[in-house]
Short mmCIF file of C-alpha atoms in Angstrom, two decimals:
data_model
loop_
_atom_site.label_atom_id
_atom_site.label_comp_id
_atom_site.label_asym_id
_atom_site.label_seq_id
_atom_site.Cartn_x
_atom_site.Cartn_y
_atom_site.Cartn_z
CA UNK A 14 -35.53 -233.20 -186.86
CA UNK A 15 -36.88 -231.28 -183.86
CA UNK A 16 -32.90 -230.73 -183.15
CA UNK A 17 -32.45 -229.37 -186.67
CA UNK A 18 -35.39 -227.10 -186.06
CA UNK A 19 -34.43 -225.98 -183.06
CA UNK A 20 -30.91 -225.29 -184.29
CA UNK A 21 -32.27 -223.15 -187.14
CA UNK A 22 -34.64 -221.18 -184.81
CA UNK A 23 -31.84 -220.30 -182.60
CA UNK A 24 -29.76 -219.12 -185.78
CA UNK A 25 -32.54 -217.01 -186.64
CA UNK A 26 -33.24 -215.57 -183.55
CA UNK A 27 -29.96 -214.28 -183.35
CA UNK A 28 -29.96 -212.97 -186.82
CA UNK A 29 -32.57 -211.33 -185.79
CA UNK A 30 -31.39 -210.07 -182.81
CA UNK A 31 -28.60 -208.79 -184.09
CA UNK A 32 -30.20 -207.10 -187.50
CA UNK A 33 -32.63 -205.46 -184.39
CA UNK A 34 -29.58 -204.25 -182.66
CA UNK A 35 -28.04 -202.55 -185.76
CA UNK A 36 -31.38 -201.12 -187.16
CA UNK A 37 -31.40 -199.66 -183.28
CA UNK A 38 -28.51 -197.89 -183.81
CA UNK A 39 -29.17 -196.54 -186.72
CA UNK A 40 -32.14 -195.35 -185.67
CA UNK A 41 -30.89 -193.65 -183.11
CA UNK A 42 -28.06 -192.14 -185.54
CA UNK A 43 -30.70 -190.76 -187.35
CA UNK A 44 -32.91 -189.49 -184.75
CA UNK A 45 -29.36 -187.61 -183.27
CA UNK A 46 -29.08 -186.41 -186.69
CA UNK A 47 -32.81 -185.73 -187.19
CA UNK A 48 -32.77 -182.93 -184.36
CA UNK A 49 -29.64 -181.58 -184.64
CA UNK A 50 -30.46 -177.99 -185.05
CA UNK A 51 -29.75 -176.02 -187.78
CA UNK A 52 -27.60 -173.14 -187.89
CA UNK A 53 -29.36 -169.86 -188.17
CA UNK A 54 -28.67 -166.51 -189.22
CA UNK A 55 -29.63 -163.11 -186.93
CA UNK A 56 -29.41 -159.35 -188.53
CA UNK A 57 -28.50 -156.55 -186.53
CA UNK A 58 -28.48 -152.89 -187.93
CA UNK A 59 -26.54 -150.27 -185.87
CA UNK A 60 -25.13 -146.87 -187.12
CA UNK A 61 -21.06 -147.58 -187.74
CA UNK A 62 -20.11 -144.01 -187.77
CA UNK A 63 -21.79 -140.32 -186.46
CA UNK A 64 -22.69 -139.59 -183.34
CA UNK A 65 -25.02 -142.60 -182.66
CA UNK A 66 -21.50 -145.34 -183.26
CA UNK A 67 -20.96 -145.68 -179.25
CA UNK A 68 -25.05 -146.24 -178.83
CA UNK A 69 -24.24 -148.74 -181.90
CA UNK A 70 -21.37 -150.40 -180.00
CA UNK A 71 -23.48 -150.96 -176.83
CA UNK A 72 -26.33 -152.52 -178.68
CA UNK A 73 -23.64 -154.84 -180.83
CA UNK A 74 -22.74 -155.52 -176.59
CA UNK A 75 -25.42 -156.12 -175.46
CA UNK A 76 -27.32 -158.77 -178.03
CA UNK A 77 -22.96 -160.80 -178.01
CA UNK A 78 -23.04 -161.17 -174.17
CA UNK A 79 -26.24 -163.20 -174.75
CA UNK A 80 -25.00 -165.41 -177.11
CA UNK A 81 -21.25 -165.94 -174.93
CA UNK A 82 -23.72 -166.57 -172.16
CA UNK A 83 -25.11 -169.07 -174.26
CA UNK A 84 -22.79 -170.88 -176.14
CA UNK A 85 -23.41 -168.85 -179.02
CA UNK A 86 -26.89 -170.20 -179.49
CA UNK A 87 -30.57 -168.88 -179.59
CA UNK A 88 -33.32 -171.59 -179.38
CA UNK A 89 -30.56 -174.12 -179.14
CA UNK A 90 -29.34 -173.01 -182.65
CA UNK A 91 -25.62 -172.16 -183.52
CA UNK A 92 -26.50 -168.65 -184.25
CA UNK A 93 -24.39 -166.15 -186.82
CA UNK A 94 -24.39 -162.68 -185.82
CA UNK A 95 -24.01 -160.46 -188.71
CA UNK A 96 -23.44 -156.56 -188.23
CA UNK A 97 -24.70 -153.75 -190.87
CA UNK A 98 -24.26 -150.58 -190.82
CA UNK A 99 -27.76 -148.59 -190.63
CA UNK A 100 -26.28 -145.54 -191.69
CA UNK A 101 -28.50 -142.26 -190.60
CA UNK A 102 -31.64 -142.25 -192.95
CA UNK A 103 -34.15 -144.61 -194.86
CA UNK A 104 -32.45 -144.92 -198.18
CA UNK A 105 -29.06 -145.86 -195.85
CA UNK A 106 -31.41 -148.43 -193.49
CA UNK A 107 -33.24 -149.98 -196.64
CA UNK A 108 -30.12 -151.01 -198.05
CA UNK A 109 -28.55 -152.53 -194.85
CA UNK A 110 -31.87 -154.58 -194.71
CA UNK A 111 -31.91 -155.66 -198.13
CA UNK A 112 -28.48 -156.68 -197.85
CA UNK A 113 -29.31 -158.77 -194.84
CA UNK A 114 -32.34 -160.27 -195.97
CA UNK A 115 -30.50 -161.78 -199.00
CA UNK A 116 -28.22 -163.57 -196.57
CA UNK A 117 -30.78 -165.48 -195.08
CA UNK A 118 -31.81 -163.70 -191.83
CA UNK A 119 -33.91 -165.61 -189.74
CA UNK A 120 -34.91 -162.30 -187.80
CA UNK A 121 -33.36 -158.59 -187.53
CA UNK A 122 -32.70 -156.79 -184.84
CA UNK A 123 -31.03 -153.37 -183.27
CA UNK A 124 -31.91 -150.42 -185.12
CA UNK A 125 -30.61 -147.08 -183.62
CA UNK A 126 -32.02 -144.14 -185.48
CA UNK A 127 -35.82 -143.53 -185.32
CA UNK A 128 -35.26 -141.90 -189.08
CA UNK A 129 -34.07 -145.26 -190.19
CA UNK A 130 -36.83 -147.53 -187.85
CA UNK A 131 -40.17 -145.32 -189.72
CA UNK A 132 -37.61 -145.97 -193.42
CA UNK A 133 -37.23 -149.46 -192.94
CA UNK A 134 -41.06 -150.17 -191.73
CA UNK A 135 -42.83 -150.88 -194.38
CA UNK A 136 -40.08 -153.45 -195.93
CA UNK A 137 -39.93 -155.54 -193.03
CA UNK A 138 -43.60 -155.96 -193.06
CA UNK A 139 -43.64 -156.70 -196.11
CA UNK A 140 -40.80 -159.08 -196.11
CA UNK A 141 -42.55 -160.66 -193.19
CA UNK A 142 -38.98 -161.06 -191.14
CA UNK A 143 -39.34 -160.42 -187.80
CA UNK A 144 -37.50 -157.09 -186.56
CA UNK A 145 -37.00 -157.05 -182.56
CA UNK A 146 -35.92 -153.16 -182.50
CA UNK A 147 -33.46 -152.83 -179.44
CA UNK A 148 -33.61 -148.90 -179.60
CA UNK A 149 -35.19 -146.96 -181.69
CA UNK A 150 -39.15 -146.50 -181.54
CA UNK A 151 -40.65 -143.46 -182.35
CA UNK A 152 -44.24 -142.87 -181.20
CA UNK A 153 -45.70 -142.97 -185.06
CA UNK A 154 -44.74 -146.11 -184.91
CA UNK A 155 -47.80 -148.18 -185.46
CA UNK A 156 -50.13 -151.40 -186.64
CA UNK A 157 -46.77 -153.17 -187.11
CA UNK A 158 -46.85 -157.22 -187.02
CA UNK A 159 -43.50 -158.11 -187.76
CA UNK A 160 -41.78 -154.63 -185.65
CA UNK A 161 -41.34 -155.47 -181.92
CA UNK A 162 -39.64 -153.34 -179.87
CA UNK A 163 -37.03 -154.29 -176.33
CA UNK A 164 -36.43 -150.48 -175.25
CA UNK A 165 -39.66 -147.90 -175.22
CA UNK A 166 -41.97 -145.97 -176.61
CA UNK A 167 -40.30 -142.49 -176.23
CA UNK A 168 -43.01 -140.66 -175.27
CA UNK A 169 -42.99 -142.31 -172.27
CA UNK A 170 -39.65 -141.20 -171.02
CA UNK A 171 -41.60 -137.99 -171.03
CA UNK A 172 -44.73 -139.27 -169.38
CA UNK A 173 -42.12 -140.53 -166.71
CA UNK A 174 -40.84 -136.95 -165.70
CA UNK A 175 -43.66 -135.28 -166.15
CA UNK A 176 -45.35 -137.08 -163.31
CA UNK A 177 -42.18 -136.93 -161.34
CA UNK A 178 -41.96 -133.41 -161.69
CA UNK A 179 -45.75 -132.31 -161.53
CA UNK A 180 -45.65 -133.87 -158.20
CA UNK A 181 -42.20 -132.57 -157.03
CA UNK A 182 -41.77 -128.79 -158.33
CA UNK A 183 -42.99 -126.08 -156.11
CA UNK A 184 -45.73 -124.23 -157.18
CA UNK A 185 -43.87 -120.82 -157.48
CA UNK A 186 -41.15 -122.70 -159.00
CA UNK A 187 -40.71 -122.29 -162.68
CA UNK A 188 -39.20 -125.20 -165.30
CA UNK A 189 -37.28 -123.82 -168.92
CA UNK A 190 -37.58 -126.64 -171.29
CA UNK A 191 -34.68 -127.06 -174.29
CA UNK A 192 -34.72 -129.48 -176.65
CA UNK A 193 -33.59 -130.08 -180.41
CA UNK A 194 -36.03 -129.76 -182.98
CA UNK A 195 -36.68 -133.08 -183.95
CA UNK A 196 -39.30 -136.01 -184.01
CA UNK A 197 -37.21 -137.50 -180.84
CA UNK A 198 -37.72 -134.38 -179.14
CA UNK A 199 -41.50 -133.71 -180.43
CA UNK A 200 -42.24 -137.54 -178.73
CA UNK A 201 -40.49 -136.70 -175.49
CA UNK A 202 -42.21 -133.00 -174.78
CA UNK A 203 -45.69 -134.74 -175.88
CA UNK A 204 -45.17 -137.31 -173.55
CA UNK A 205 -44.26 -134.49 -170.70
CA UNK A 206 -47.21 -132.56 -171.10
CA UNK A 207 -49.28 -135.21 -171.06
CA UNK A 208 -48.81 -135.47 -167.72
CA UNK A 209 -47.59 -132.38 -166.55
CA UNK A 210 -49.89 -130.20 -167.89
CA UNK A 211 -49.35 -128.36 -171.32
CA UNK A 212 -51.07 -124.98 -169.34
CA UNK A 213 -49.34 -125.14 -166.18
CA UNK A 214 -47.75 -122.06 -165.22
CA UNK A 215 -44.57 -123.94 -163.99
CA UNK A 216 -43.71 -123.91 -167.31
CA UNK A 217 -43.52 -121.77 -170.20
CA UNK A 218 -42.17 -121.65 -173.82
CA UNK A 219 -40.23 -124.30 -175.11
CA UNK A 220 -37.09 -123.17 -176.19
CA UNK A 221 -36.06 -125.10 -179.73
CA UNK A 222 -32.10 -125.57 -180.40
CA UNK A 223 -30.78 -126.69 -184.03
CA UNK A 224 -30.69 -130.50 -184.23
CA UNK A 225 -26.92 -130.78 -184.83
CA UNK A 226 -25.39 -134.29 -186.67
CA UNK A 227 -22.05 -134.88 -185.38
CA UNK A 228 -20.25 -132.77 -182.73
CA UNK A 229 -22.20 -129.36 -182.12
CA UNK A 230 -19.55 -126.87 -181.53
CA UNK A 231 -18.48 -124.52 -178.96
CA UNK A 232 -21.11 -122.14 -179.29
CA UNK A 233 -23.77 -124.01 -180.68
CA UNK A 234 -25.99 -123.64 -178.43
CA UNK A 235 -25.03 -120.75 -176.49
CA UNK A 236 -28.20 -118.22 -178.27
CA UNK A 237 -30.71 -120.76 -177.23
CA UNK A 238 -29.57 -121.48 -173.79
CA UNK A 239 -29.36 -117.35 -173.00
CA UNK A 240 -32.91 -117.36 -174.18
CA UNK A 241 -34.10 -120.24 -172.03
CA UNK A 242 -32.26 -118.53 -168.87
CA UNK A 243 -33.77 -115.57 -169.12
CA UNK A 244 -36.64 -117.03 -167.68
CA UNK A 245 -34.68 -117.27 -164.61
CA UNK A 246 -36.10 -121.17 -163.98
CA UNK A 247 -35.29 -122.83 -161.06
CA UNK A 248 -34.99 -125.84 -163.31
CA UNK A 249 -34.17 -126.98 -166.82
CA UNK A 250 -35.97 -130.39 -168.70
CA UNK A 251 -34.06 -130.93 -171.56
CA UNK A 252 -33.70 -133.76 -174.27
CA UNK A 253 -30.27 -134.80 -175.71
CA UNK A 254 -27.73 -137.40 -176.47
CA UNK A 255 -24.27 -138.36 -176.97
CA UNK A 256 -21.57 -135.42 -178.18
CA UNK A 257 -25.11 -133.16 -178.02
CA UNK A 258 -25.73 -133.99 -174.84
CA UNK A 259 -21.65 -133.28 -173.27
CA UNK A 260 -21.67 -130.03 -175.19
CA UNK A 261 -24.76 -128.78 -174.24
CA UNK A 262 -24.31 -129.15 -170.62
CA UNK A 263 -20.88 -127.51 -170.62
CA UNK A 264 -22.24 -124.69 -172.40
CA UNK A 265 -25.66 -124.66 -169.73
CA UNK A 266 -22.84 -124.44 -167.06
CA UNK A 267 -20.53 -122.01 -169.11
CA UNK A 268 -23.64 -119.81 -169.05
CA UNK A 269 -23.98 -119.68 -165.39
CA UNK A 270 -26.57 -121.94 -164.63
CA UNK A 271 -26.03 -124.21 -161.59
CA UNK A 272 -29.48 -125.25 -160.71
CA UNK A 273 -31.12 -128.71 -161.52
CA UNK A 274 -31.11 -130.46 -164.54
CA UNK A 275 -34.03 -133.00 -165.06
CA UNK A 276 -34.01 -135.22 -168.87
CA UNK A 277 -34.73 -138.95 -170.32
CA UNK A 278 -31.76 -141.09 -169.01
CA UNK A 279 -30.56 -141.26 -172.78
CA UNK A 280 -28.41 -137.47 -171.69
CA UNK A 281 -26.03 -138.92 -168.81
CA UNK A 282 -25.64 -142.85 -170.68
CA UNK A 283 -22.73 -144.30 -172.44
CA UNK A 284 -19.40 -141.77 -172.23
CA UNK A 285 -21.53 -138.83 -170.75
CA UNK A 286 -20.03 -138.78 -167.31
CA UNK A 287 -16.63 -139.37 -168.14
CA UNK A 288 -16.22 -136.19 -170.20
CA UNK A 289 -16.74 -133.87 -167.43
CA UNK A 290 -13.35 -133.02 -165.34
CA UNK A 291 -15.11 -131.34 -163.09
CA UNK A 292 -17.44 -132.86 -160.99
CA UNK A 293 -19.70 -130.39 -160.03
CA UNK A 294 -21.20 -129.75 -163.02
CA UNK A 295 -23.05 -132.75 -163.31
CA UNK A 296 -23.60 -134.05 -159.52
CA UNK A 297 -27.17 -134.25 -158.83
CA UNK A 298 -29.07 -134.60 -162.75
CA UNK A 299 -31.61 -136.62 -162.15
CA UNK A 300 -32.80 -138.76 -165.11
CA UNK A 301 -35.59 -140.71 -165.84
CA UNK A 302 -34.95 -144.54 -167.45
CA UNK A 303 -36.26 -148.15 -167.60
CA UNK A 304 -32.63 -149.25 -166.05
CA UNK A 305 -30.10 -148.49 -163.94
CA UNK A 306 -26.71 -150.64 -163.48
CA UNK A 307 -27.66 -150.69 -159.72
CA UNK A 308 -30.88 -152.43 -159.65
CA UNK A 309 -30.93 -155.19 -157.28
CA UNK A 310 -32.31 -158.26 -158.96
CA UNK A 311 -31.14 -161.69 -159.71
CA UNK A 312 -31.11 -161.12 -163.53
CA UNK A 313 -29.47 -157.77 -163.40
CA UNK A 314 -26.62 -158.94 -161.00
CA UNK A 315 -26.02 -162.13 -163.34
CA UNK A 316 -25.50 -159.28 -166.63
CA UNK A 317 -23.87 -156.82 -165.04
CA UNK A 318 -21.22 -158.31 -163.56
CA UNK A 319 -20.69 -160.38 -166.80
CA UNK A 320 -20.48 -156.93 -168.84
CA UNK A 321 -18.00 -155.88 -166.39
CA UNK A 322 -15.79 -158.74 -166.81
CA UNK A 323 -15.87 -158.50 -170.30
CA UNK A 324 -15.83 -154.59 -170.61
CA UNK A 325 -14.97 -153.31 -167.88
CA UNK A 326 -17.46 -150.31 -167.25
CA UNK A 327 -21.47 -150.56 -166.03
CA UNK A 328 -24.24 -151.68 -168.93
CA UNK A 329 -26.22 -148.91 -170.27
CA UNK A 330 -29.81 -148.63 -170.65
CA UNK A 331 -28.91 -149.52 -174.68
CA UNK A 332 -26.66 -152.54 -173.95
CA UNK A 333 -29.75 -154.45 -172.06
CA UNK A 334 -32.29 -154.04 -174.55
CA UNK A 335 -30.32 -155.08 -176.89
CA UNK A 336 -30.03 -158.34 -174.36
CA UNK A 337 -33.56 -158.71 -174.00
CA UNK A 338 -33.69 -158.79 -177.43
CA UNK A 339 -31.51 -161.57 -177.56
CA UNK A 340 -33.54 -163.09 -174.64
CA UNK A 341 -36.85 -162.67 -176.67
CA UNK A 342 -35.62 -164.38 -179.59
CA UNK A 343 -33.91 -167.44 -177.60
CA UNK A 344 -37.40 -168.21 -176.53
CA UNK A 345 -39.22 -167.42 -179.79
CA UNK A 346 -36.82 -169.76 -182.02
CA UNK A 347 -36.94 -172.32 -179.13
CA UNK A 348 -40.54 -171.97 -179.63
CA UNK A 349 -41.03 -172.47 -183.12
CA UNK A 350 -39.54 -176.06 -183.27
CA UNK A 351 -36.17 -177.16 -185.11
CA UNK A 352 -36.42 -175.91 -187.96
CA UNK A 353 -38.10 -172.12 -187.36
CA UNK A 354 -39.25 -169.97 -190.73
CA UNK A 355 -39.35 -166.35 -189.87
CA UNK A 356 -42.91 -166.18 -189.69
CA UNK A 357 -42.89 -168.81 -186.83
CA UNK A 358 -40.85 -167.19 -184.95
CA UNK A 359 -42.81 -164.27 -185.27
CA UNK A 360 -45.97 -165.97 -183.90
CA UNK A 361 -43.80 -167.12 -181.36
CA UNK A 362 -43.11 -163.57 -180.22
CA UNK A 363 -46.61 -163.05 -179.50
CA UNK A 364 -46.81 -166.05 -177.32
CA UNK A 365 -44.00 -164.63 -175.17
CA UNK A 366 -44.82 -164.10 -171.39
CA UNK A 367 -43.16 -162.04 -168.81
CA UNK A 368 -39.65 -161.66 -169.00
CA UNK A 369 -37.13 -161.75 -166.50
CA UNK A 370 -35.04 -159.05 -167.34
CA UNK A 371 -32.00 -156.68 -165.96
CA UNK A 372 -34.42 -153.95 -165.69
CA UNK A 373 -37.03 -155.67 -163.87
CA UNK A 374 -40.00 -158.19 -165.16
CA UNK A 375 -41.60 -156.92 -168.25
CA UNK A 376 -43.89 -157.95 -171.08
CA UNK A 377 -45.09 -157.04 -174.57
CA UNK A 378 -47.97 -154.68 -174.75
CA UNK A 379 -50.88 -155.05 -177.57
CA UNK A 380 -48.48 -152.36 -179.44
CA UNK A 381 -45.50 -155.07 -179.36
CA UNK A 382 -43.43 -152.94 -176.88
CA UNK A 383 -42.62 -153.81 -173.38
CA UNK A 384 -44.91 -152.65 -170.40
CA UNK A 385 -42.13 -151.67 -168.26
CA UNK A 386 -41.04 -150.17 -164.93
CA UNK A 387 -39.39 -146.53 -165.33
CA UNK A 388 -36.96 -145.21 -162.53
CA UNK A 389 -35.46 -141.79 -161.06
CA UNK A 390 -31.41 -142.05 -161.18
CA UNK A 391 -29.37 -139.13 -160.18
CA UNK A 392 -25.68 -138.34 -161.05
CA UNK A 393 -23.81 -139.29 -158.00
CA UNK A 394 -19.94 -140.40 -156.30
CA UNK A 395 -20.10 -144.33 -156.39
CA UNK A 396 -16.96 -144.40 -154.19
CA UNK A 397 -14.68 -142.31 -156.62
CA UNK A 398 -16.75 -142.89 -160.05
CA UNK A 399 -19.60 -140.92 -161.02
CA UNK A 400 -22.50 -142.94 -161.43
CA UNK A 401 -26.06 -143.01 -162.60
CA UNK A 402 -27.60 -143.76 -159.10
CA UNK A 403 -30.94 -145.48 -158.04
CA UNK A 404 -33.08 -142.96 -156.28
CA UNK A 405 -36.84 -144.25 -156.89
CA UNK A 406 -39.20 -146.17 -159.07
CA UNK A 407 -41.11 -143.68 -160.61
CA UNK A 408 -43.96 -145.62 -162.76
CA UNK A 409 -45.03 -148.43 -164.72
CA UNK A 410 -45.71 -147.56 -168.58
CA UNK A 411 -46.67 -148.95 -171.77
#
């Protein structure tokens, strides 16, 4: 009998045993299983034609590296990438949202056109879907929960030469400021006075071109530019971008001016530089930005060589924003746990910390954009390339 019993207890501790051993692995099939992340879905609006397409392609750039970088993941989620086309205004941005959010967008992001940013405001709130803007950001811009913003505030790209300048300029030496008329342009000169002075005799008049969609033409602003010279300045601030900002310059040069040119790093980005056969007529503009290719940091050497590789030309000011915003929302999602709703990942945002970026350590400000570094480049010869060269750090904003 105590044989039999102790027969049957060995029978059943092996049944046991072996029902433990098979309830373990399935255990830990389902625990694999259990937090296995879920695929997610990430919306980014950029302008697919106009002038703005090449700052659209840099942003698209920017926000893919990250993801190659990364296995194609944010927050250790298989992420899908999926490109509309902002167009130029509110009606054009509303509809690339709405599209979006009907696919299932965990978060949005890009956003080139400020016109499209202040037309899409109030339905991202309202949708409560995070938007990390990666260029766009008008100064109006404000009491926003779900808008946060990777590039500026571009007021400040004023503030940033406006100290330079105050500081630098001679006091005999007079400045002739040209700009488009547009909200951009009414952010930027605000900015600028604000530090420069809006009464200081340095400067005078502003001097208000057309703001021109598409490619201005050869004489487009050759009336303006006359007017602005006759001021004889020893120095022109002016604000513009893209095919604006190439024809402008040629026809500043065509009209005989040689002197210095001073502007927001957004005039010599992207193509700018290469459109110019001649050298000399863009040596020495010195620009004010929150990055330059050549900044010597861990995080920028890491990105810039990689965008190299891939593209083979230097990362703009556009293409790392649009990085960081990438960057932001790999640690928001992360964040939020393995199975993030959009309004977790928004609180997530707020919890965010400094980040190590290309352009230096920043962080988000109470207004959701970053507090930043901003820096002095000038156009120089990098060996036999022009460049947008490193000169200075020239503040901290935001």
């Amino acid at each position: 009998m105590p044989q039999l019993n102790r027969r049957h207890a060995l029978q059943l501790l092996a049944a046991l045993g072996t029902a433990g051993l098979v309830a373990g692995c399935g255990d830990n099939g389902e625990s694999e299983s259990g937090t296995r992340p879920n695929p997610i879905k990430i919306g980014m609006l950029v302008p697919q034609n106009g002038d703005l397409k090449e700052v659209g392609v840099e942003v698209v750039n920017g926000f893919q590296l990250f993801l190659d970088l990364n296995e194609g993941q944010l927050g250790g989620h298989p992420t899908e990438l999926i490109i509309a086309d902002e167009g130029t205004d509110a009606q054009s941005g509303q509809a690339a949202v709405e599209g979006l959010l009907e696919q299932g967008v965990l978060s949005l992001t890009g956003v080139v056109g400020s016109a499209v940013m202040l037309g899409i405001r109030d339905m991202v709130e309202q949708a409560r879907v995070p938007l990390v803007g990666s260029n766009a950001s008008p100064t109006s811009l404000q009491s926003v929960v779900y808008i946060w913003r990777t590039s500026y505030v571009l007021d400040e790209a004023g503030r940033a030469l406006g100290l330079y300048l105050k500081a630098t300029l001679d006091p005999s030496e007079r400045l002739a400021i040209i700009m488009p008329q547009s909200p951009a342009s009414q952010d930027v000169l605000r900015g600028f006075q604000q530090e420069f002075g809006e009464s200081d005799p340095r400067i005078g008049r502003v001097t208000w071109t057309e703001d021109i969609s598409g490619t201005p033409s050869k004489s487009a602003y050759r009336r303006d530019i006359n007017t602005a010279l006759q001021r004889d300045p020893d120095g022109v601030l002016c604000f513009f971008t893209g095919a604006a900002a190439v024809e402008f310059l040629k026809q500043l040069r065509a009209a005989g001016y040689t002197g210095p040119v001073y502007a927001p790093g957004f005039l010599t980005e992207g193509n700018f530089l290469a459109s110019f056969k001649d050298e000399a007529d863009v040596l020495g503009i010195q620009t004010a930005l929150n990055y330059s290719p050549d900044l010597n940091n861990a995080a920028n050497r890491h990105f810039a060589s990689a965008y190299r590789k891939k593209h083979g030309t230097s990362p703009t000011a556009y293409a790392t924003a649009s990085h960081d915003a990438a960057r932001v929302l790999n640690q928001a999602i992360r964040r939020a746990g393995g199975s993030p709703t959009p309004q977790e990942v928004n609180l997530a945002l707020g919890k965010i910390g400094r980040i190590d970026s290309p352009r230096g350590v920043w962080q988000f400000n109470q207004t959701r954009t970053p507090q930043q570094r901003w820096y002095l480049r000038e156009v120089q010869l990098d060996g036999q390339v022009l460049s947008n060269v490193l000169l200075t750090e020239l503040a901290t904003l935001g």
